Amino acid sequence: MKGYAGRVVLQVEHLTIGAGELLGIIGPSAAGKSTLLRLLAMLEQPDQGILRWDGSSDWSLARRRQVTLLLPSPQLF
């Protein structure tokens, strides 16, 4: 669970993404897509619950350096 200013913006009971699996995340504006990506990239910690990667809930710098988040950046030509 993740919230901002006392408002819950993301609540996922269980999500498993397998090694090498491709996952698409779609939804309306303000549905929590970016928050989910920030949690999966270990840029933010959940307010409640546990985020595990390979069975570990380690948030060390070494572990976070193994994850990358690349957000789209509009380019004006």
Tab-separated table of N, CA and C in Angstrom:
chain	number	residue	atom	x	y	z
A	1	MET	N	0.842	-1.169	0.000
A	1	MET	CA	0.000	0.000	0.000
A	1	MET	C	0.887	1.230	0.000
A	2	LYS	N	0.516	2.201	-0.788
A	2	LYS	CA	1.231	3.466	-0.848
A	2	LYS	C	0.211	4.593	-0.846
A	3	GLY	N	0.503	5.607	-0.036
A	3	GLY	CA	-0.389	6.744	0.037
A	3	GLY	C	0.396	8.039	0.078
A	4	TYR	N	-0.268	9.100	-0.286
A	4	TYR	CA	0.296	10.448	-0.237
A	4	TYR	C	-0.729	11.353	0.421
A	5	ALA	N	-0.287	12.169	1.348
A	5	ALA	CA	-1.152	13.148	2.035
A	5	ALA	C	-2.401	12.489	2.609
A	6	GLY	N	-2.227	11.294	3.187
A	6	GLY	CA	-3.343	10.608	3.817
A	6	GLY	C	-4.298	9.916	2.870
A	7	ARG	N	-3.979	9.897	1.578
A	7	ARG	CA	-4.848	9.276	0.564
A	7	ARG	C	-4.146	8.061	-0.026
A	8	VAL	N	-4.791	6.907	0.005
A	8	VAL	CA	-4.230	5.691	-0.579
A	8	VAL	C	-4.300	5.809	-2.097
A	9	VAL	N	-3.138	5.703	-2.756
A	9	VAL	CA	-3.107	5.824	-4.214
A	9	VAL	C	-2.821	4.488	-4.903
A	10	LEU	N	-2.340	3.514	-4.127
A	10	LEU	CA	-2.053	2.207	-4.715
A	10	LEU	C	-2.197	1.142	-3.648
A	11	GLN	N	-2.967	0.100	-3.957
A	11	GLN	CA	-3.119	-1.017	-3.043
A	11	GLN	C	-3.170	-2.294	-3.878
A	12	VAL	N	-2.098	-3.048	-3.825
A	12	VAL	CA	-1.983	-4.295	-4.576
A	12	VAL	C	-1.774	-5.411	-3.567
A	13	GLU	N	-2.676	-6.372	-3.529
A	13	GLU	CA	-2.555	-7.451	-2.548
A	13	GLU	C	-1.448	-8.419	-2.907
A	14	HIS	N	-1.307	-8.728	-4.192
A	14	HIS	CA	-0.281	-9.696	-4.606
A	14	HIS	C	0.022	-9.483	-6.082
A	15	LEU	N	1.297	-9.417	-6.412
A	15	LEU	CA	1.733	-9.278	-7.799
A	15	LEU	C	3.027	-10.052	-7.957
A	16	THR	N	3.052	-10.962	-8.896
A	16	THR	CA	4.255	-11.732	-9.179
A	16	THR	C	4.651	-11.489	-10.630
A	17	ILE	N	5.905	-11.119	-10.831
A	17	ILE	CA	6.449	-10.939	-12.176
A	17	ILE	C	7.621	-11.896	-12.306
A	18	GLY	N	7.529	-12.834	-13.212
A	18	GLY	CA	8.574	-13.838	-13.382
A	18	GLY	C	9.790	-13.292	-14.111
A	19	ALA	N	10.912	-13.981	-13.930
A	19	ALA	CA	12.158	-13.596	-14.603
A	19	ALA	C	11.962	-13.638	-16.117
A	20	GLY	N	12.338	-12.568	-16.789
A	20	GLY	CA	12.228	-12.484	-18.236
A	20	GLY	C	10.819	-12.197	-18.735
A	21	GLU	N	9.889	-12.039	-17.851
A	21	GLU	CA	8.503	-11.786	-18.234
A	21	GLU	C	8.314	-10.327	-18.614
A	22	LEU	N	7.535	-10.079	-19.656
A	22	LEU	CA	7.174	-8.725	-20.052
A	22	LEU	C	5.798	-8.414	-19.479
A	23	LEU	N	5.665	-7.223	-18.944
A	23	LEU	CA	4.414	-6.828	-18.322
A	23	LEU	C	4.036	-5.442	-18.796
A	24	GLY	N	2.827	-5.282	-19.242
A	24	GLY	CA	2.315	-3.973	-19.632
A	24	GLY	C	1.405	-3.450	-18.531
A	25	ILE	N	1.536	-2.179	-18.208
A	25	ILE	CA	0.700	-1.556	-17.179
A	25	ILE	C	-0.098	-0.447	-17.849
A	26	ILE	N	-1.409	-0.600	-17.850
A	26	ILE	CA	-2.268	0.401	-18.470
A	26	ILE	C	-3.350	0.815	-17.475
A	27	GLY	N	-3.880	1.987	-17.664
A	27	GLY	CA	-4.959	2.454	-16.803
A	27	GLY	C	-5.162	3.937	-16.984
A	28	PRO	N	-6.237	4.447	-16.419
A	28	PRO	CA	-6.531	5.865	-16.558
A	28	PRO	C	-5.552	6.725	-15.768
A	29	SER	N	-5.592	7.994	-16.027
A	29	SER	CA	-4.766	8.947	-15.299
A	29	SER	C	-5.050	8.842	-13.800
A	30	ALA	N	-4.001	8.915	-13.001
A	30	ALA	CA	-4.082	8.864	-11.532
A	30	ALA	C	-4.517	7.497	-11.012
A	31	ALA	N	-4.282	6.437	-11.787
A	31	ALA	CA	-4.646	5.090	-11.343
A	31	ALA	C	-3.550	4.431	-10.508
A	32	GLY	N	-2.357	5.051	-10.437
A	32	GLY	CA	-1.275	4.491	-9.645
A	32	GLY	C	-0.188	3.805	-10.454
A	33	LYS	N	-0.208	3.959	-11.762
A	33	LYS	CA	0.785	3.292	-12.616
A	33	LYS	C	2.202	3.741	-12.290
A	34	SER	N	2.425	5.043	-12.230
A	34	SER	CA	3.765	5.566	-11.941
A	34	SER	C	4.204	5.225	-10.522
A	35	THR	N	3.270	5.232	-9.594
A	35	THR	CA	3.600	4.852	-8.221
A	35	THR	C	4.043	3.400	-8.172
A	36	LEU	N	3.340	2.524	-8.875
A	36	LEU	CA	3.735	1.114	-8.933
A	36	LEU	C	5.129	0.967	-9.522
A	37	LEU	N	5.413	1.679	-10.610
A	37	LEU	CA	6.741	1.601	-11.225
A	37	LEU	C	7.825	2.113	-10.281
A	38	ARG	N	7.552	3.182	-9.551
A	38	ARG	CA	8.523	3.720	-8.593
A	38	ARG	C	8.776	2.733	-7.454
A	39	LEU	N	7.737	2.020	-7.030
A	39	LEU	CA	7.916	0.998	-6.003
A	39	LEU	C	8.740	-0.169	-6.540
A	40	LEU	N	8.425	-0.619	-7.747
A	40	LEU	CA	9.158	-1.744	-8.335
A	40	LEU	C	10.621	-1.393	-8.609
A	41	ALA	N	10.895	-0.115	-8.879
A	41	ALA	CA	12.270	0.327	-9.123
A	41	ALA	C	12.997	0.646	-7.817
A	42	MET	N	12.317	0.439	-6.690
A	42	MET	CA	12.893	0.674	-5.366
A	42	MET	C	13.280	2.134	-5.153
A	43	LEU	N	12.559	3.041	-5.803
A	43	LEU	CA	12.773	4.471	-5.576
A	43	LEU	C	11.952	4.950	-4.387
A	44	GLU	N	10.902	4.209	-4.058
A	44	GLU	CA	10.063	4.498	-2.900
A	44	GLU	C	9.764	3.190	-2.188
A	45	GLN	N	9.569	3.273	-0.880
A	45	GLN	CA	9.183	2.096	-0.108
A	45	GLN	C	7.682	2.129	0.130
A	46	PRO	N	7.056	0.943	0.189
A	46	PRO	CA	5.622	0.918	0.470
A	46	PRO	C	5.355	1.386	1.899
A	47	ASP	N	4.189	1.989	2.116
A	47	ASP	CA	3.797	2.400	3.457
A	47	ASP	C	3.422	1.190	4.305
A	48	GLN	N	2.839	0.194	3.665
A	48	GLN	CA	2.491	-1.059	4.320
A	48	GLN	C	2.795	-2.190	3.370
A	49	GLY	N	3.077	-3.347	3.898
A	49	GLY	CA	3.344	-4.516	3.079
A	49	GLY	C	4.823	-4.683	2.803
A	50	ILE	N	5.142	-5.690	2.035
A	50	ILE	CA	6.530	-6.047	1.747
A	50	ILE	C	6.725	-6.166	0.246
A	51	LEU	N	7.778	-5.565	-0.243
A	51	LEU	CA	8.176	-5.705	-1.635
A	51	LEU	C	9.362	-6.663	-1.671
A	52	ARG	N	9.191	-7.786	-2.340
A	52	ARG	CA	10.260	-8.795	-2.406
A	52	ARG	C	10.758	-8.925	-3.844
A	53	TRP	N	12.057	-9.126	-3.935
A	53	TRP	CA	12.685	-9.380	-5.226
A	53	TRP	C	13.563	-10.599	-5.045
A	54	ASP	N	13.341	-11.629	-5.827
A	54	ASP	CA	14.028	-12.921	-5.678
A	54	ASP	C	13.907	-13.450	-4.253
A	55	GLY	N	12.734	-13.234	-3.646
A	55	GLY	CA	12.483	-13.733	-2.300
A	55	GLY	C	13.071	-12.895	-1.186
A	56	SER	N	13.750	-11.812	-1.530
A	56	SER	CA	14.402	-10.976	-0.525
A	56	SER	C	13.715	-9.617	-0.447
A	57	SER	N	13.633	-9.073	0.758
A	57	SER	CA	13.099	-7.721	0.934
A	57	SER	C	14.231	-6.745	1.235
A	58	ASP	N	15.426	-7.048	0.741
A	58	ASP	CA	16.625	-6.232	0.940
A	58	ASP	C	16.532	-4.935	0.140
A	59	TRP	N	16.690	-3.789	0.805
A	59	TRP	CA	16.658	-2.475	0.159
A	59	TRP	C	18.033	-1.836	0.168
A	60	SER	N	19.075	-2.632	0.192
A	60	SER	CA	20.432	-2.079	0.235
A	60	SER	C	20.744	-1.348	-1.077
A	61	LEU	N	21.751	-0.493	-1.019
A	61	LEU	CA	22.160	0.249	-2.209
A	61	LEU	C	22.599	-0.708	-3.313
A	62	ALA	N	23.299	-1.766	-2.952
A	62	ALA	CA	23.741	-2.750	-3.956
A	62	ALA	C	22.548	-3.375	-4.670
A	63	ARG	N	21.496	-3.676	-3.929
A	63	ARG	CA	20.297	-4.278	-4.526
A	63	ARG	C	19.581	-3.264	-5.425
A	64	ARG	N	19.446	-2.020	-4.955
A	64	ARG	CA	18.757	-0.994	-5.738
A	64	ARG	C	19.509	-0.660	-7.017
A	65	ARG	N	20.803	-0.833	-7.036
A	65	ARG	CA	21.585	-0.563	-8.250
A	65	ARG	C	21.360	-1.613	-9.334
A	66	GLN	N	20.686	-2.701	-9.015
A	66	GLN	CA	20.391	-3.747	-9.993
A	66	GLN	C	19.067	-3.488	-10.716
A	67	VAL	N	18.398	-2.413	-10.355
A	67	VAL	CA	17.084	-2.092	-10.920
A	67	VAL	C	17.165	-0.755	-11.633
A	68	THR	N	16.489	-0.645	-12.760
A	68	THR	CA	16.474	0.602	-13.524
A	68	THR	C	15.038	0.955	-13.891
A	69	LEU	N	14.730	2.221	-13.832
A	69	LEU	CA	13.445	2.723	-14.277
A	69	LEU	C	13.726	3.772	-15.346
A	70	LEU	N	13.184	3.559	-16.512
A	70	LEU	CA	13.366	4.498	-17.623
A	70	LEU	C	11.997	5.047	-17.985
A	71	LEU	N	11.783	6.305	-17.664
A	71	LEU	CA	10.507	6.942	-17.973
A	71	LEU	C	10.585	7.620	-19.336
A	72	PRO	N	9.462	7.675	-20.051
A	72	PRO	CA	9.485	8.348	-21.350
A	72	PRO	C	9.716	9.834	-21.177
A	73	SER	N	10.462	10.373	-22.099
A	73	SER	CA	10.755	11.804	-22.085
A	73	SER	C	10.402	12.368	-23.449
A	74	PRO	N	9.370	13.198	-23.500
A	74	PRO	CA	8.991	13.745	-24.816
A	74	PRO	C	10.084	14.647	-25.367
A	75	GLN	N	10.351	14.486	-26.610
A	75	GLN	CA	11.389	15.272	-27.272
A	75	GLN	C	10.746	16.170	-28.328
A	76	LEU	N	11.135	17.416	-28.339
A	76	LEU	CA	10.613	18.346	-29.328
A	76	LEU	C	11.675	18.529	-30.397
A	77	PHE	N	11.323	18.185	-31.627
A	77	PHE	CA	12.285	18.298	-32.727
A	77	PHE	C	11.952	19.515	-33.567
